[in-house]
Structure formats: structure tokens, C-alpha cells
Coordinates of C-alpha atoms in Angstrom, one line a residue:
Chain A
X405 CA 20.9 67.5 -30.3
X406 CA 19.1 64.2 -30.3
X407 CA 21.8 62.3 -32.2
X408 CA 24.5 63.9 -30.2
X409 CA 23.2 62.8 -26.9
X410 CA 22.3 59.3 -28.2
X411 CA 25.8 58.1 -28.2
X412 CA 26.3 59.2 -24.6
X413 CA 23.0 57.8 -23.7
X414 CA 23.5 54.3 -25.1
X415 CA 26.9 53.5 -23.9
X416 CA 28.7 51.0 -26.0
X417 CA 29.6 48.2 -23.7
X418 CA 31.2 44.9 -24.1
X419 CA 29.6 42.0 -22.2
X420 CA 31.6 40.7 -19.4
X421 CA 33.2 43.9 -18.3
X422 CA 31.5 44.9 -15.2
X423 CA 32.9 48.3 -14.8
X424 CA 30.0 50.5 -15.5
X425 CA 27.2 50.7 -12.9
X426 CA 23.9 49.3 -13.9
X427 CA 22.6 52.5 -15.3
X428 CA 19.0 52.1 -16.2
X429 CA 18.4 52.7 -19.9
X430 CA 15.1 54.3 -20.8
X431 CA 13.8 55.7 -24.0
X432 CA 13.6 59.4 -23.8
X433 CA 10.0 60.5 -23.4
X434 CA 10.0 62.6 -26.6
X435 CA 10.5 59.5 -28.6
X436 CA 7.4 57.8 -27.6
X437 CA 4.7 58.1 -30.2
X438 CA 1.7 60.2 -29.6
X439 CA -0.5 57.4 -30.4
X440 CA 0.6 54.4 -28.4
X441 CA -0.6 50.9 -29.2
X442 CA 0.2 49.7 -25.7
X443 CA -2.6 49.3 -23.2
X444 CA -2.7 51.3 -20.1
X445 CA -0.6 54.3 -19.4
X446 CA 1.7 56.2 -21.6
X447 CA 4.6 55.9 -19.3
X448 CA 8.0 55.1 -20.7
X449 CA 8.9 51.5 -21.4
X450 CA 10.0 49.6 -18.3
X451 CA 13.6 49.6 -17.5
X452 CA 15.9 46.7 -18.2
X453 CA 18.3 45.8 -15.5
X454 CA 21.7 45.0 -16.9
X455 CA 24.2 43.5 -14.5
X456 CA 27.6 42.4 -15.5
X457 CA 26.8 43.0 -19.1
X458 CA 24.1 40.3 -19.4
X459 CA 20.4 40.4 -18.5
X460 CA 19.9 39.4 -14.9
X461 CA 17.0 37.0 -15.3
X462 CA 17.6 34.6 -12.4
X463 CA 16.8 35.0 -8.8
X464 CA 19.6 35.5 -6.4
X465 CA 21.3 32.1 -6.1
X466 CA 24.8 30.9 -6.5
X467 CA 26.5 27.8 -7.7
X468 CA 25.7 25.8 -4.7
X469 CA 22.0 26.2 -5.3
X470 CA 22.6 25.2 -9.0
X471 CA 24.2 21.9 -7.8
X472 CA 21.3 21.2 -5.5
X473 CA 18.8 22.0 -8.2
X474 CA 20.4 19.5 -10.5
X475 CA 20.2 17.0 -7.6
X476 CA 16.4 17.8 -7.3
X477 CA 15.8 17.2 -11.0
X478 CA 17.7 13.9 -11.2
X479 CA 15.0 11.3 -11.7
X480 CA 17.1 8.4 -10.5
X481 CA 16.7 9.5 -6.9
X482 CA 12.9 9.7 -7.1
X483 CA 10.5 12.6 -7.0
X484 CA 11.7 15.7 -5.2
X485 CA 8.4 17.2 -4.1
X486 CA 7.2 16.6 -0.6
X487 CA 10.5 15.8 1.0
X488 CA 13.3 17.9 2.3
X489 CA 16.5 17.6 0.2
X490 CA 18.4 16.0 3.0
X491 CA 15.7 13.4 3.5
X492 CA 15.8 12.6 -0.2
X493 CA 19.5 12.4 -0.1
X494 CA 19.4 10.0 2.8
X495 CA 16.8 7.9 1.2
X496 CA 18.8 7.7 -2.0
X497 CA 21.8 6.7 0.1
X498 CA 20.1 4.0 2.0
X499 CA 18.7 2.6 -1.3
X500 CA 22.2 2.3 -2.6
X501 CA 21.9 4.8 -5.3
X502 CA 25.2 6.6 -4.5
X503 CA 24.1 10.2 -4.5
X504 CA 26.9 12.7 -4.9
X505 CA 28.7 13.4 -1.6
X506 CA 29.0 17.1 -2.6
X507 CA 25.3 17.5 -2.2
X508 CA 25.4 16.0 1.3
X509 CA 28.1 18.4 2.5
X510 CA 26.2 21.3 1.0
X511 CA 23.0 20.3 2.7
X512 CA 24.6 19.7 6.1
X513 CA 26.4 23.0 5.8
X514 CA 23.1 24.7 6.4
X515 CA 23.5 27.6 4.1
X516 CA 21.4 26.3 1.4
X517 CA 17.7 25.9 0.8
X518 CA 16.2 23.0 2.8
X519 CA 13.4 22.2 0.4
X520 CA 13.4 21.4 -3.2
X521 CA 13.1 23.7 -6.1
X522 CA 9.3 23.6 -6.4
X523 CA 8.4 23.4 -2.7
X524 CA 5.6 25.7 -2.0
X525 CA 5.2 26.7 -5.6
X526 CA 3.3 23.7 -6.9
Chain B
X547 CA -26.0 -36.4 44.6
X548 CA -23.1 -37.9 42.7
X549 CA -20.0 -35.9 42.7
X550 CA -18.2 -36.1 39.3
X551 CA -15.0 -37.9 39.1
X552 CA -12.0 -35.6 39.5
X553 CA -12.2 -33.3 36.5
X554 CA -9.0 -33.3 34.6
X555 CA -7.5 -29.9 34.4
X556 CA -6.1 -29.5 31.0
X557 CA -3.1 -27.2 30.5
X558 CA -3.2 -25.1 27.4
X559 CA -0.2 -25.6 25.1
X560 CA 2.2 -22.7 24.8
X561 CA 4.0 -21.3 21.9
X562 CA 6.5 -18.6 21.2
X563 CA 5.0 -15.5 19.6
X564 CA 6.8 -12.8 17.9
X565 CA 5.0 -9.9 16.3
X566 CA 6.4 -8.5 13.0
X567 CA 4.0 -5.6 12.7
X568 CA 6.6 -2.9 13.2
X569 CA 6.7 -2.2 9.4
X570 CA 3.0 -1.5 9.4
X571 CA 3.0 1.1 12.1
X572 CA 2.9 4.7 11.2
X573 CA 3.5 6.4 14.6
X574 CA 6.9 7.5 13.5
X575 CA 5.9 8.7 10.1
X576 CA 5.5 12.4 9.7
X577 CA 3.4 13.8 6.9
X578 CA 5.1 16.6 5.1
X579 CA 2.7 17.1 2.2
X580 CA 4.1 14.4 0.0
X581 CA 2.1 12.7 -2.7
X582 CA 1.9 9.1 -3.7
X583 CA 4.7 9.4 -6.2
X584 CA 7.1 8.6 -3.4
X585 CA 5.7 5.2 -2.6
X586 CA 5.5 4.3 -6.3
X587 CA 9.2 5.3 -6.7
X588 CA 10.2 3.1 -3.8
X589 CA 8.1 0.2 -5.1
X590 CA 9.6 0.5 -8.6
X591 CA 13.1 0.8 -7.3
X592 CA 13.0 -2.2 -5.0
X593 CA 11.1 -4.5 -7.4
X594 CA 13.3 -3.4 -10.3
X595 CA 16.5 -4.3 -8.6
X596 CA 15.0 -7.7 -7.9
X597 CA 13.6 -8.2 -11.4
X598 CA 17.0 -7.2 -13.0
X599 CA 18.6 -10.0 -11.2
X600 CA 15.9 -12.4 -12.2
X601 CA 15.9 -11.3 -15.8
X602 CA 19.5 -12.4 -16.2
X603 CA 18.5 -16.0 -15.6
X604 CA 15.3 -15.7 -17.5
X605 CA 16.5 -14.3 -20.9
X606 CA 20.2 -13.6 -20.5
X607 CA 20.8 -12.5 -24.1
X608 CA 18.0 -10.0 -24.5
X609 CA 19.1 -6.4 -23.7
X610 CA 17.4 -4.5 -21.0
X611 CA 16.4 -0.9 -21.5
X612 CA 14.3 1.9 -20.1
X613 CA 11.0 3.0 -21.7
X614 CA 12.5 6.0 -23.2
X615 CA 15.3 4.0 -24.7
X616 CA 13.0 1.8 -26.8
X617 CA 13.9 1.5 -30.4
X618 CA 11.5 0.4 -33.0
X619 CA 11.7 -3.2 -34.0
X620 CA 14.4 -4.0 -31.5
X621 CA 13.7 -6.8 -29.0
X622 CA 14.3 -5.9 -25.5
X623 CA 13.2 -6.2 -21.9
X624 CA 11.6 -3.3 -20.0
X625 CA 10.8 -3.2 -16.3
X626 CA 8.2 -0.8 -15.0
X627 CA 4.9 -0.3 -13.1
X628 CA 1.7 -1.4 -14.8
X629 CA -1.2 0.9 -15.2
X630 CA -4.5 -0.3 -16.3
X631 CA -6.7 2.3 -18.0
X632 CA -10.2 1.4 -17.2
X633 CA -13.2 3.0 -18.9
X634 CA -15.6 2.2 -16.1
X635 CA -13.4 3.1 -13.2
X636 CA -15.2 5.9 -11.3
X637 CA -13.2 9.2 -11.5
X638 CA -13.9 12.2 -9.4
X639 CA -13.3 14.3 -12.5
X640 CA -16.4 13.0 -14.0
X641 CA -18.4 15.3 -11.8
X642 CA -16.8 18.2 -13.5
X643 CA -17.0 17.0 -17.1
X644 CA -19.2 19.2 -19.3
X645 CA -20.9 16.3 -21.1
X646 CA -23.1 14.5 -18.7
X647 CA -23.8 11.4 -20.6
X648 CA -26.3 9.0 -19.1
X649 CA -23.6 7.1 -17.3
X650 CA -24.6 4.1 -15.3
X651 CA -24.6 4.5 -11.5
X652 CA -21.4 3.2 -10.0
X653 CA -21.9 -0.5 -9.4
X654 CA -19.6 -1.6 -6.6
X655 CA -18.7 -5.0 -7.6
X656 CA -16.6 -4.9 -10.8
X657 CA -15.3 -2.2 -13.1
X658 CA -13.8 -4.3 -15.8
X659 CA -14.5 -3.8 -19.4
X660 CA -13.3 -5.5 -22.6
X661 CA -11.6 -2.3 -23.7
X662 CA -9.3 -2.0 -20.7
X663 CA -5.8 -1.2 -21.7
X664 CA -2.5 -1.8 -20.0
X665 CA 0.4 0.7 -20.0
X666 CA 3.9 0.3 -18.6
X667 CA 5.5 3.2 -16.9
X668 CA 8.9 3.9 -15.4
X669 CA 10.5 7.2 -14.4
X670 CA 11.5 8.0 -18.0
X671 CA 8.2 7.5 -19.7
X672 CA 5.2 5.2 -20.4
X673 CA 4.3 3.0 -23.3
X674 CA 1.1 1.3 -24.2
X675 CA 1.1 -2.4 -24.3
X676 CA -0.2 -4.1 -27.3
X677 CA -0.6 -7.6 -28.6
X678 CA -2.7 -10.4 -27.2
X679 CA -0.2 -12.0 -24.9
X680 CA -1.3 -10.1 -21.8
X681 CA -4.9 -10.3 -20.7
X682 CA -5.8 -7.0 -19.0
X683 CA -8.3 -8.8 -16.8
X684 CA -5.6 -10.6 -14.9
X685 CA -3.6 -7.5 -14.0
X686 CA -4.1 -4.3 -12.0
X687 CA -2.5 -1.0 -11.7
X688 CA 0.5 -0.9 -9.4
X689 CA 2.3 -4.1 -10.3
X690 CA 5.9 -4.1 -11.2
X691 CA 6.8 -6.6 -13.9
X692 CA 9.4 -7.2 -16.6
X693 CA 8.2 -7.5 -20.2
X694 CA 9.9 -8.9 -23.2
X695 CA 8.9 -7.6 -26.5
X696 CA 9.5 -4.9 -29.1
X697 CA 8.2 -1.5 -30.0
X698 CA 5.9 -1.4 -33.0
X699 CA 5.6 1.3 -35.7
X700 CA 2.4 2.4 -34.0
X701 CA 4.4 3.4 -30.9
X702 CA 3.1 0.7 -28.6
X703 CA 5.0 -2.2 -27.1
X704 CA 4.2 -5.6 -28.5
X705 CA 4.5 -8.0 -25.5
X706 CA 6.0 -11.4 -26.2
X707 CA 6.6 -12.6 -22.6
X708 CA 6.2 -11.5 -19.1
X709 CA 8.2 -12.1 -15.9
X710 CA 6.6 -11.7 -12.5
X711 CA 8.8 -11.7 -9.4
X712 CA 7.4 -15.1 -8.3
X713 CA 7.1 -16.5 -4.8
X714 CA 9.5 -14.9 -2.4
X715 CA 12.1 -17.0 -0.6
X716 CA 10.8 -18.8 2.5
X717 CA 12.5 -19.8 5.7
X718 CA 12.5 -23.5 6.3
X719 CA 9.4 -24.7 8.1
X720 CA 10.5 -25.9 11.5
X721 CA 10.3 -29.7 11.8
X722 CA 8.3 -29.3 14.9
X723 CA 8.1 -31.3 18.1
X724 CA 5.5 -33.6 16.6
X725 CA 2.6 -32.4 18.7
X726 CA -0.5 -30.7 17.3
X727 CA -0.9 -27.1 18.0
X728 CA -3.9 -25.2 16.6
X729 CA -4.5 -21.6 15.6
X730 CA -8.1 -20.5 15.3
X731 CA -9.0 -17.8 12.7
X732 CA -12.3 -16.0 12.7
X733 CA -13.4 -12.8 11.1
X734 CA -16.5 -10.8 10.5
X735 CA -18.0 -11.2 14.0
X736 CA -20.0 -8.0 13.4
X737 CA -21.1 -7.6 17.0
X738 CA -23.8 -5.1 17.1
X739 CA -25.3 -5.9 13.8
X740 CA -29.0 -6.5 13.5
X741 CA -28.6 -10.0 12.3
X742 CA -25.8 -11.1 14.7
X743 CA -26.6 -14.1 16.8
X744 CA -24.9 -13.7 20.2
X745 CA -25.4 -17.4 21.0
X746 CA -23.3 -18.5 18.1
X747 CA -20.5 -16.3 19.2
X748 CA -20.8 -17.5 22.7
X749 CA -20.6 -21.1 21.5
X750 CA -17.4 -20.3 19.8
X751 CA -15.9 -18.7 22.8
X752 CA -17.1 -21.5 25.1
X753 CA -15.6 -24.1 22.8
X754 CA -12.2 -22.4 22.7
X755 CA -12.1 -21.8 26.4
X756 CA -13.0 -25.4 27.1
X757 CA -16.3 -24.9 28.7
X758 CA -18.1 -27.1 26.2
X759 CA -18.0 -30.7 25.5
X760 CA -16.6 -33.7 27.2
X761 CA -13.0 -34.5 28.0
X762 CA -12.1 -35.3 24.5
X763 CA -13.3 -32.0 23.2
X764 CA -11.7 -30.2 26.0
X765 CA -8.3 -31.8 25.3
X766 CA -8.7 -30.7 21.7
X767 CA -9.5 -27.2 22.8
X768 CA -6.4 -27.2 25.1
X769 CA -4.3 -27.6 22.0
X770 CA -5.4 -24.2 20.6
X771 CA -2.5 -21.8 21.2
X772 CA -3.8 -18.7 19.6
X773 CA -6.9 -17.0 18.3
X774 CA -6.7 -14.4 15.5
X775 CA -9.7 -12.2 14.9
X776 CA -9.3 -10.9 11.3
X777 CA -11.3 -7.7 11.2
X778 CA -14.9 -6.5 11.2
X779 CA -15.5 -7.4 14.8
X780 CA -18.1 -4.7 15.3
X781 CA -20.8 -3.3 13.1
X782 CA -22.1 0.1 14.0
X783 CA -25.4 0.8 12.4
X784 CA -24.8 3.3 9.5
X785 CA -27.8 5.4 10.3
X786 CA -26.1 6.7 13.5
X787 CA -23.0 8.0 11.7
X788 CA -24.5 10.6 9.4
X789 CA -22.4 13.5 10.5
X790 CA -24.9 15.1 12.8
X791 CA -24.6 15.5 16.5
X792 CA -25.9 12.5 18.3
X793 CA -28.6 12.7 21.0
X794 CA -27.5 11.3 24.3
X795 CA -29.6 8.2 23.9
X796 CA -27.9 7.5 20.6
X797 CA -24.5 8.0 22.0
X798 CA -24.9 4.9 24.2
X799 CA -26.1 3.0 21.2
X800 CA -22.9 3.9 19.4
X801 CA -20.7 2.4 22.1
X802 CA -22.8 -0.7 22.8
X803 CA -21.3 -3.0 20.2
X804 CA -17.8 -2.3 21.4
X805 CA -18.8 -2.9 25.0
X806 CA -20.4 -6.2 24.0
X807 CA -17.3 -7.1 22.0
X808 CA -15.1 -6.3 25.0
X809 CA -17.1 -8.6 27.3
X810 CA -16.6 -11.4 24.8
X811 CA -12.9 -10.8 24.2
X812 CA -12.3 -10.7 28.0
X813 CA -13.6 -14.2 28.2
X814 CA -11.3 -15.2 25.4
X815 CA -8.3 -13.4 26.6
X816 CA -8.6 -14.9 30.0
X817 CA -8.2 -18.3 28.5
X818 CA -6.1 -18.0 25.3
X819 CA -3.7 -15.6 23.5
X820 CA -5.7 -13.4 21.2
X821 CA -4.8 -11.2 18.3
X822 CA -7.4 -8.7 17.1
X823 CA -7.0 -6.9 13.7
X824 CA -9.0 -3.9 12.5
X825 CA -11.2 -4.3 9.5
X826 CA -13.1 -2.0 7.2
X827 CA -16.0 -1.6 9.6
X828 CA -14.0 -1.3 12.8
X829 CA -13.3 2.0 14.6
X830 CA -9.8 2.3 13.2
X831 CA -8.3 4.5 10.5
X832 CA -9.5 4.0 6.9
X833 CA -6.3 3.7 4.9
X834 CA -4.0 0.8 4.9
X835 CA -2.0 -0.1 7.0
X836 CA -4.7 0.2 9.5
X837 CA -3.4 0.9 13.0
X838 CA -4.2 -1.3 16.0
X839 CA -7.5 -0.8 17.7
X840 CA -6.9 1.4 20.8
X841 CA -6.6 -0.2 24.2
X842 CA -9.2 2.1 25.6
X843 CA -11.9 0.4 23.5
X844 CA -11.2 -2.8 25.4
X845 CA -11.0 -1.9 29.1
X846 CA -11.6 -5.4 30.1
X847 CA -9.6 -7.4 27.6
X848 CA -6.6 -5.2 27.5
X849 CA -5.9 -5.9 31.1
X850 CA -4.7 -9.3 30.0
X851 CA -1.3 -9.7 28.5
X852 CA -2.7 -12.4 26.2
X853 CA -4.6 -9.7 24.4
X854 CA -2.7 -8.2 21.5
X855 CA -4.2 -5.5 19.3
X856 CA -2.5 -5.7 15.9
X857 CA -2.3 -3.8 12.6
X858 CA -4.0 -4.7 9.4
X859 CA -2.1 -6.3 7.6
X860 CA -0.8 -8.5 10.3
X861 CA 2.4 -10.5 10.3
X862 CA 3.7 -12.7 13.1
X863 CA 5.7 -15.7 13.9
X864 CA 4.5 -18.5 16.1
X865 CA 7.0 -21.2 16.9
X866 CA 9.0 -20.0 13.9
X867 CA 6.0 -20.5 11.6
X868 CA 5.4 -17.3 9.7
X869 CA 1.9 -15.9 9.3
X870 CA 0.8 -13.0 7.2
X871 CA -2.8 -11.9 6.7
X872 CA -5.2 -9.1 6.1
X873 CA -8.8 -8.3 6.9
X874 CA -9.8 -8.6 3.3
X875 CA -9.5 -5.1 1.8
X876 CA -6.6 -6.1 -0.5
X877 CA -8.3 -9.1 -2.0
X878 CA -11.7 -7.4 -2.3
X879 CA -10.1 -4.5 -4.2
X880 CA -8.5 -6.9 -6.6
X881 CA -11.9 -8.4 -7.1
X882 CA -13.2 -5.1 -8.3
X883 CA -10.5 -4.4 -10.8
X884 CA -9.5 -7.8 -12.1
X885 CA -10.9 -11.2 -12.6
X886 CA -10.2 -14.6 -11.1
X887 CA -12.0 -17.8 -10.4
X888 CA -11.9 -17.4 -6.7
X889 CA -10.3 -15.4 -3.9
X890 CA -7.5 -18.0 -3.6
X891 CA -6.4 -17.1 -7.1
X892 CA -6.1 -13.5 -6.0
X893 CA -4.1 -14.5 -3.0
X894 CA -1.8 -16.6 -5.0
X895 CA -1.3 -13.8 -7.4
X896 CA -0.4 -11.3 -4.7
X897 CA 2.3 -13.8 -3.5
X898 CA 3.7 -14.2 -7.0
X899 CA 3.7 -10.5 -7.5
X900 CA 5.4 -10.2 -4.0
X901 CA 3.0 -7.4 -3.1
X902 CA 0.2 -7.6 -0.6
X903 CA -1.9 -4.8 -2.0
X904 CA -0.8 -3.7 -5.5
X905 CA -3.9 -1.5 -6.0
X906 CA -2.8 0.7 -3.1
X907 CA -2.7 3.7 -3.3
X908 CA -4.5 3.8 -6.7
X909 CA -7.9 2.5 -5.6
X910 CA -7.2 1.3 -2.0
X911 CA -6.5 3.9 0.6
X912 CA -2.9 4.0 1.7
X913 CA -0.6 6.1 3.8
X914 CA 1.8 8.1 1.6
X915 CA 5.1 6.6 2.7
X916 CA 8.3 8.2 1.5
X917 CA 11.0 5.7 2.4
X918 CA 9.4 2.3 2.3
X919 CA 6.6 0.3 0.8
X920 CA 5.5 -2.0 3.7
X921 CA 3.3 -4.1 1.5
X922 CA 6.2 -5.7 -0.4
X923 CA 6.5 -9.3 0.6
X924 CA 10.1 -10.0 1.2
X925 CA 9.9 -13.3 3.0
X926 CA 7.2 -15.8 2.0
X927 CA 4.9 -16.7 4.8
X928 CA 4.0 -20.3 5.7
X929 CA 0.4 -19.3 6.3
X930 CA -1.3 -16.5 4.3
X931 CA -4.8 -15.7 5.5
X932 CA -7.5 -13.2 4.3
X933 CA -10.6 -12.4 6.4
X934 CA -14.1 -11.4 5.6
X935 CA -14.5 -13.5 2.5
X936 CA -17.8 -15.0 1.4
X937 CA -16.8 -18.6 1.7
X938 CA -14.3 -20.8 3.5
X939 CA -11.6 -21.8 1.0
X940 CA -8.2 -23.1 1.4
X941 CA -5.3 -24.3 -0.7
X942 CA -1.8 -25.6 -0.1
X943 CA 0.8 -24.2 -2.6
X944 CA 3.6 -26.7 -3.2
X945 CA 6.5 -25.3 -5.2
X946 CA 9.5 -26.3 -3.4
X947 CA 8.0 -24.4 -0.5
X948 CA 4.7 -24.9 1.3
X949 CA 2.3 -22.1 1.7
X950 CA -1.1 -22.5 3.2
X951 CA -3.7 -20.0 1.7
X952 CA -6.8 -19.5 3.8
X953 CA -10.0 -17.5 3.1
X954 CA -11.7 -16.9 6.3
X955 CA -15.5 -16.6 5.9
X956 CA -17.6 -14.0 7.7
X957 CA -18.7 -15.4 10.9
X958 CA -21.9 -13.4 11.0
X959 CA -23.2 -15.1 7.8
X960 CA -21.6 -18.6 8.0
X961 CA -20.9 -19.3 11.7
X962 CA -17.6 -20.9 10.6
X963 CA -14.2 -20.4 12.1
X964 CA -11.0 -21.9 10.6
X965 CA -8.6 -24.1 12.6
X966 CA -5.0 -24.6 11.4
X967 CA -2.7 -27.3 12.7
X968 CA 0.8 -25.8 12.8
X969 CA 2.5 -29.2 12.7
X970 CA 1.4 -30.1 9.1
X971 CA -0.4 -26.9 7.9
X972 CA -3.7 -28.8 7.7
X973 CA -6.9 -26.8 8.0
X974 CA -10.4 -27.7 9.1
X975 CA -13.4 -25.7 10.1
X976 CA -15.4 -25.2 13.3
X977 CA -19.0 -24.6 12.5
X978 CA -21.5 -23.3 14.9
X979 CA -25.2 -23.3 14.4
X980 CA -28.0 -22.5 16.6
X981 CA -30.9 -23.6 14.5
X982 CA -33.5 -25.2 16.5
X983 CA -35.3 -26.7 13.5
X984 CA -36.7 -30.1 14.2

């Protein structure tokens, strides 16, 4: 019975095909050893979220945010902490550093984060 | 009773004044939690663009690279900010260190040590500077320089030569109309101090306003066009400001020095144009650039339009002669972290480094600017003055351009004020003494 249901349980999936819903996979409880080496409770192992076939390890952000983060990390424009991204862009512009115009249009569009990557976290 | 012959009424000479203090004002700045990395970035960026253009004329065939791009054994030029690692520099982290060695108490005058080391830093990395070409005692943290040398196998950079930005370009000194016009500099009045001599100060004011002396003296006084008070005008006894609530009788003691100063400045402002700068002991903010003393402190003097309250550092133009000066904090701080024969050498160095206060914000309090470094000297002044020094000293730099360097002594201790003739940049002193020794 166990082997039979195993195949149904662990669906063979190719990465990239986003057809199947993100079904949480969990080890069946009868598999967990009686003596557990893990601390704390003997609950089942935590679930792993699979979205679109690859582990979803990033927060919700899109390509725009990725471009802005690269702008934050670029040392040529100075430190990013303590300034809003638009201020930093304008400063880079007035110093003649030619920051990418894409970043300016994204920032003025207003749909992206105003502050840098680490703002409030450091 | 003999009536005096018709007293000649001397007209004071006039001159055109323009204040250039806007770059030192911080009203428009908004603090958004930034750190000092921003001001260091601006400083490095601006000085590096300047140095890159100078390096091409200095050593055109040596390649320029960044600190991270250094290759062992390859001669190149790197540009970055200097950092001086000082053993004796007091650090707030020492309070938390586990080993409490019998460290000497902090002595306030000089933190130099033969083991001080220099490091060059840019945004890509930092490298220790080796070799004997650079003497750490001449440099301080915060300078931007270009270094020619090569990386050694030990990982540090062997310095062969150094390029400092040099004196900034200067506008031509106006030929002048040929008449003598004087500017009086005084600092360290310290009104309200235990040892201040009000008579000495009154003598100074009477001389400038023309109430002293015969006609010849009065005609000389009428040629004084401006008085600049360079900091430390009041001294509030430290015992009063210990953080506890003041009793009402103490509160009046707190404001007496300022009231006394206002009375004196009203007399001056009524007769001559006056600039007053804040200093380390004045009721102004602590960090540079210090903001102008508030008008409400001087109810009498601020009624006159000749009274101008200025920032520290102070920059202005008088008849197209450019003046730049501070109340002494920048030079005093250099004196704690580096060595020179006298204050004039420090002043000359700050001009050659094109930076008024290179130790800010490292050891000198400074506002965390994000988009400018107001202490960069872009245009060379004709007159560069520093207040609250121990002795009167002056020097004329002649290198294709003339710069008059003036160290203004503390009036409380010396009774000396400095007079500058704008026509030829000559300096002399006014010395007031009230000793009644036979």
C-alpha cells in the first residue's frame, strides 16, 4: 500500500511547467521515526512551497524591483542607505555620473519602492 | 572757556559687501537618517575628478587604477581618501573592551604616535600605505590625494610620490582705487569670563568708532570699513551648564554675558559694518558648519542693518576681495591629529588640500550632508583667517597668486586685534592694554 501510493503522492514534475497547483508535499506521519532527533515537537516536517516548479525563495517582487536593486548596489553612485532612491538618482545625475534613465522612469512611475533595499533593515 | 575749533566730521569709507555663506547654511537640509558615508562619497567624487585631470599633467605615462585593481609589482597611480590609524585616538569602543589596561587619561592636545599608519581607501577597497616617503604626522584622515607607487608582496602599497590638489584657482585681485581700506579682525572676546577686562574691549570699540585719539587717529579709524568677530564672543561659566535646572538667580547669570555683548555690539554696529561668527563657546550649534547666532540674542545690535550674523566658516567678498575664515575649530583639530611648526602651516596645508576641515566628520563634528561637501575650497580666497589662536601670526603666500594667511589671537588673553589693508593685503595689529604699572 505504501509503495503504491508513493508514486501518486510524489508527482513527477518537470520544472517550468506550471500546470499543477502548488500541492504541499509532506512526509506521511507513519514514516517519521519513533525516536526523533529533532528538537521540539514531533510534528511532520515543515512543508516546502513549490511554485512554478522551483522553490519560491524570494519575496514578492518583480523585474522592476530587480533593476532598482541593481541600481542600489552600484557603488559608482555612492552609498544607498539614508537616501531615497530618487534623491540618489538625482544626485548621481547632477554629479554627471549618467545613471540609467530606465531607473528614473521607474522611480517616477511611482509603483516601486521609494527607499533602498536595506532601508529600515539595517 | 575755549570752544574747540570746528571738529572735522570724518565720513567712514564704504565698500561693497557680498556674503557667500549660502553654502554653509543648513536650513534647507532635511535629515533622513543618513550616515557620514554620503559626505565622504561626495568629497571623494569631486576631488577625484579634479585629481584625475591633474594626474595627466603630473605623470602622464603611469596608468591610473582603483584600489581593487592593483596588481603586484605594477607601478600605477591610485586616488582615494586617506585614513590615519592612530593608536592613541580615543575611541568610544574602549569603554566596552574587556581588557581594561592602564590606559592613560585622554590628554587633549595631541594624539600622535610614532606607530600611526596611513591607509588609502576608495569605494572598491582599502590598502595600507608602506614605505618611508609619506610621513604620517603630516596627514590626517579625510584627505583625498593621488599616490604613485606599486603594490608589494606583503599586500601594502609602496608610495613613491604624492600629488595633492594644490592651491585652488583664484580670481584676480582687483587693482583697487588706490585708497586704503581696512578690515579689523578680532576673536575670543570671551565676554562674561572671569578674567575678561571690559575696559580693554571698550577701548577697542572706542577706537574703531572714532571716539579715541586726535584727528589723525580718527581719520585712520574712518578708513575701517568692516569689523569681523571670529568666534568665542561670550563665555558662559561652565559650572552653570551642568544639566540641572537653574535657580532663578542663576538664570539671569546665564544671560548676562550675552546682554553685555549686545551692548558692546550695538555701539559697534551703530558706527561700522559688523560680521559676527559663532565659535566653540558661543550659543550656537556644535557641529560645523555652525549656523548664525540668532537675532534674538542681540536685540539692540540686530536693529542695525550693519549688523550681520554669519555662519562659521564664513566666506564673503568685500570690493571683490574674497575672504574665507573660521573660528578656529578646523585648525585646532588638525593640531590634535597632525604636526606642524605653527598654525600658519596648517592653514597653508588646508589650502593645498583644497579642504577647509579635512578631519570633519571623523573627529570634528559635522552635519551629514548628502549632496555636497561645503568645506571644499573651490575658489582660492585672497584673505584666509582663523580665529582663537594663541598668537598673532601672518604670512603672505606668493605662488602666482597672493593669499594672506592670518591667525587671529584670542583677545581675552592678548588684547590684540588684527587690521588688514585691502589695497595691498598688508597686516598690522591693534594692541590694547590697560596695565597701570608705573
